[in-house]
XYZ file of C-alpha atoms in Angstrom:
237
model
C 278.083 64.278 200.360
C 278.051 64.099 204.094
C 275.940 61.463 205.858
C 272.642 63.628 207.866
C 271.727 62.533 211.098
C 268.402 63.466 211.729
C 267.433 63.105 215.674
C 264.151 63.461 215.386
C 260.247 62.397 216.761
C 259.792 65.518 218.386
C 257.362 65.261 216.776
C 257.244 63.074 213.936
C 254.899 65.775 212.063
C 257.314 68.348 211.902
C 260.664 65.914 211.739
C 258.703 64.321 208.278
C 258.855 67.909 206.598
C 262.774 68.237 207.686
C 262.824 64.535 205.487
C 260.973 66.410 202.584
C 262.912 69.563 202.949
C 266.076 68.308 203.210
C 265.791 65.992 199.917
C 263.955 69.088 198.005
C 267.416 71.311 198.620
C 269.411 68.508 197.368
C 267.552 68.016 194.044
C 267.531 72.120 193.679
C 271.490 71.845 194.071
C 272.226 68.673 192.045
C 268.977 67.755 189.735
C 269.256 64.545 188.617
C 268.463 61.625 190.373
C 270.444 63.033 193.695
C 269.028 62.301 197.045
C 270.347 63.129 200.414
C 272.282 60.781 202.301
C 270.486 60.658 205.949
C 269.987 58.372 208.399
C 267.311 58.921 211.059
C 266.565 58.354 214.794
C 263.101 58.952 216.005
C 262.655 59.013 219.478
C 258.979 58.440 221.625
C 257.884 61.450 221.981
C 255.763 60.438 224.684
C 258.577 59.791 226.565
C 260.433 63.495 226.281
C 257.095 64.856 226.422
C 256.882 63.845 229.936
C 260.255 64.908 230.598
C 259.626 68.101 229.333
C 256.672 68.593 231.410
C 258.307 66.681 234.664
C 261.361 69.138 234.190
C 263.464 66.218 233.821
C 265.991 67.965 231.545
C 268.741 65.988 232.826
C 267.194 62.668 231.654
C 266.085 64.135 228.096
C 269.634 65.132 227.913
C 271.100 61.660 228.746
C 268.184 59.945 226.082
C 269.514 62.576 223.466
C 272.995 61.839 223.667
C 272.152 58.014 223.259
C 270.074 58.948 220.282
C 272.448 60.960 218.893
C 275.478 57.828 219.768
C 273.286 56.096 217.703
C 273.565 58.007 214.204
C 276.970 58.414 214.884
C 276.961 54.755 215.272
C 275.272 54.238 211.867
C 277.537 56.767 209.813
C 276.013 59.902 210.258
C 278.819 62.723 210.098
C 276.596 65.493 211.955
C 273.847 65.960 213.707
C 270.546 68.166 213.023
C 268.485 68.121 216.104
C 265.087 68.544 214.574
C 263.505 70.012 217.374
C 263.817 73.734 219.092
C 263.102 73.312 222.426
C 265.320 70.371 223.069
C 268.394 72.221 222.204
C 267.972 73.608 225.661
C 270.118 70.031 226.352
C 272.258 70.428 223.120
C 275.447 70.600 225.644
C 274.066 67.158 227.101
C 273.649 65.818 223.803
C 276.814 66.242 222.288
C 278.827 65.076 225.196
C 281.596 62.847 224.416
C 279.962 62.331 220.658
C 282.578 62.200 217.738
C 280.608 64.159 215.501
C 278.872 68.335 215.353
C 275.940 69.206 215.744
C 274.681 71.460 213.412
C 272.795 74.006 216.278
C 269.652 75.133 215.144
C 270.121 78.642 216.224
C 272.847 79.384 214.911
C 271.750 78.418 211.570
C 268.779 80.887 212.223
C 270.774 83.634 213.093
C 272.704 83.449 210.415
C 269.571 83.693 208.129
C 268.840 86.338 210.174
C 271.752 88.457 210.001
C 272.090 87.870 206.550
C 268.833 90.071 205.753
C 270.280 92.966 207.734
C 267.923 93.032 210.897
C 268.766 93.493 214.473
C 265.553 92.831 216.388
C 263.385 89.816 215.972
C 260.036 88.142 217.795
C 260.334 84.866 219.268
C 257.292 82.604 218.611
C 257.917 78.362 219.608
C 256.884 76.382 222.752
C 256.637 78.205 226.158
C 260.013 76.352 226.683
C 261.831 77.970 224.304
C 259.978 81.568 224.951
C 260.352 81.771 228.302
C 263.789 80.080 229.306
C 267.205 82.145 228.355
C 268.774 78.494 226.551
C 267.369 80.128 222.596
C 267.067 83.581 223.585
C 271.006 83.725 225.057
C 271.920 81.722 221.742
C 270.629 84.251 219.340
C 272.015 87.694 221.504
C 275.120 86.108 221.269
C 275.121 86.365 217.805
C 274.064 90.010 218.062
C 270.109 89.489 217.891
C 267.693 91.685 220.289
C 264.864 89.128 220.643
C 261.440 89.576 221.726
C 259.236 87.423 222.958
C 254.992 87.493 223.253
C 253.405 88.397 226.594
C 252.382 85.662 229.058
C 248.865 85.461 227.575
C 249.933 85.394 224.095
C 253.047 82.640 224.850
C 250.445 80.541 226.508
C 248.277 80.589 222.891
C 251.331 79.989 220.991
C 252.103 77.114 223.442
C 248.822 75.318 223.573
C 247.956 75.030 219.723
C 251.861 73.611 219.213
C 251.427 71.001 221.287
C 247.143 70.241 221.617
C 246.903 70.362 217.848
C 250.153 71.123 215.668
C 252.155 67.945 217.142
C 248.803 65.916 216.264
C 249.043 66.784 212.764
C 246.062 69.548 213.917
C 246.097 72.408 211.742
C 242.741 75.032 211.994
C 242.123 78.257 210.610
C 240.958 79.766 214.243
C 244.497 78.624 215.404
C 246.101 80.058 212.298
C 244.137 83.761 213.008
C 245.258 83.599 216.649
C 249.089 83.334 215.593
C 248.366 86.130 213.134
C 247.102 88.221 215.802
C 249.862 87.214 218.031
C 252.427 88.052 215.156
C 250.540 91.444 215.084
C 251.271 92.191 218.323
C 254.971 91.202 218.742
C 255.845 93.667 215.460
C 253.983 96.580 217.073
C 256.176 96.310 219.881
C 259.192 96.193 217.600
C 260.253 93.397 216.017
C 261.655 93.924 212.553
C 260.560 90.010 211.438
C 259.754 86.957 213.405
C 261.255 83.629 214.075
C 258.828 80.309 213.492
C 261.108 79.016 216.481
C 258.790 75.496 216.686
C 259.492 73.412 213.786
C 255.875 72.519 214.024
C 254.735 76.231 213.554
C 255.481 76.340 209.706
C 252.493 73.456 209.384
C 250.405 76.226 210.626
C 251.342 79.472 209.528
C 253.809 80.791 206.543
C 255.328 84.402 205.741
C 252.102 85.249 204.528
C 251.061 85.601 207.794
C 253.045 88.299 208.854
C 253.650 91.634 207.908
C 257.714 91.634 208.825
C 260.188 88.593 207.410
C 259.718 85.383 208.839
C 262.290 82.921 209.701
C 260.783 79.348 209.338
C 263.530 76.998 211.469
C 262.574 74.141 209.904
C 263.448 74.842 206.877
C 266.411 77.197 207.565
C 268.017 74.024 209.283
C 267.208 71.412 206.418
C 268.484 74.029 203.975
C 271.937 74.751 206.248
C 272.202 71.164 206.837
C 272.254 70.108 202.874
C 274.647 73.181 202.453
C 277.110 71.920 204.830
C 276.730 68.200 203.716
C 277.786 69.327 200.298
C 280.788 71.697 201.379
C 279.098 74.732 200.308
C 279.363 76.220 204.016
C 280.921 75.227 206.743
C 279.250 74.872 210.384
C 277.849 78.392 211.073
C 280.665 80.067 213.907
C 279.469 78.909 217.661
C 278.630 81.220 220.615
């Protein structure tokens, strides 16, 4: 079994359920006894926070790629960034590292394309909405992706990171993503990408009439599979 790095903290909520995730694959593939082999780095958040809001990519990029040094340093043979929005720096991150990253994306576009669809909503932070980084990722791989209007990104943005990243979860927050959901299918998505790893704390595919593709959980299940040779990285852009 390959070693997992997990880089996460961002936020600490949603990088505990890649921790559960990841471990529940491994014991539905081997039974037993069997763990996963990680090891973990979990950054401030507080500190990328501010760079996120400061638009101080460059130095979130530079704090990733020592993060990321760092697993490599302690054995880790990949690297699952367990975050969305800061793979808009996953070219800053893997500079000059010896070891993949397992991109986040790509591992949801291949869930994607494997049930057949072509168009797909866009839910995460306004980040990862608004700026072309995810969007260009996933039309690469062949995906026509929608995102919410302005009003609706700005919902989708405040509950992730005024209540989900707090461990915040409400049932008024939970209707608004519904109705948000609601909205993005009428104007033609065919399902809809949880693309916040936090978002899955909040809402599940219950919650929407079209598929759902929960990135959290996509990239803890492709990051077992690839730890234990079953697939190999999922093709880049």
């Amino acid at each position: 079994m390959k070693v997992i790095g997990l880089l996460g903290g961002m936020s600490w909520e949603s990088s505990a359920e890649y921790y559960r995730l990841v471990n529940e694959r491994v014991r539905e593939l081997r039974g037993g006894f069997h763990s996963a082999r990680t090891v973990l780095y979990s950054v401030d958040f507080a500190e990328i926070e501010a760079m996120q809001a400061e638009g101080r990519w460059d130095d979130a990029g530079r704090e990733l790629n020592r993060a990321a040094r760092g697993l490599e340093a302690a054995g880790a043979d990949f690297v699952v960034l367990c975050t969305n929005t800061m793979h808009k720096v996953a070219d800053q991150l893997t500079d000059g590292l010896g070891i993949p990253l397992l991109h986040l994306a790509d591992a949801t576009a291949t869930a994607i394309k494997a049930g057949n669809l072509g168009r797909v909503g866009l839910l995460g932070t306004g980040f990862t909405m608004a700026q072309p980084f995810y969007r260009e990722r996933l039309a690469a791989h062949g995906l026509d992706v929608l995102v919410p209007d302005e009003a609706d990104r700005e919902t989708v943005h405040r509950v992730i990171y005024d209540e989900l990243v707090h461990g915040v979860v409400t049932d008024e927050s939970r209707e608004r993503y519904r109705e948000v959901i609601a909205r993005i299918v009428a104007a033609g998505a065919e399902g809809v990408i949880y693309g916040c790893t936090e978002i899955e704390l909040l809402v599940g595919p219950e919650d929407s009439p079209v598929p759902t593709f929960p990135t959290t959980r996509l990239h803890a299940e492709a990051a077992v599979d690839y730890a234990l040779g079953k697939t190999s990285l999922p093709p880049p852009t």
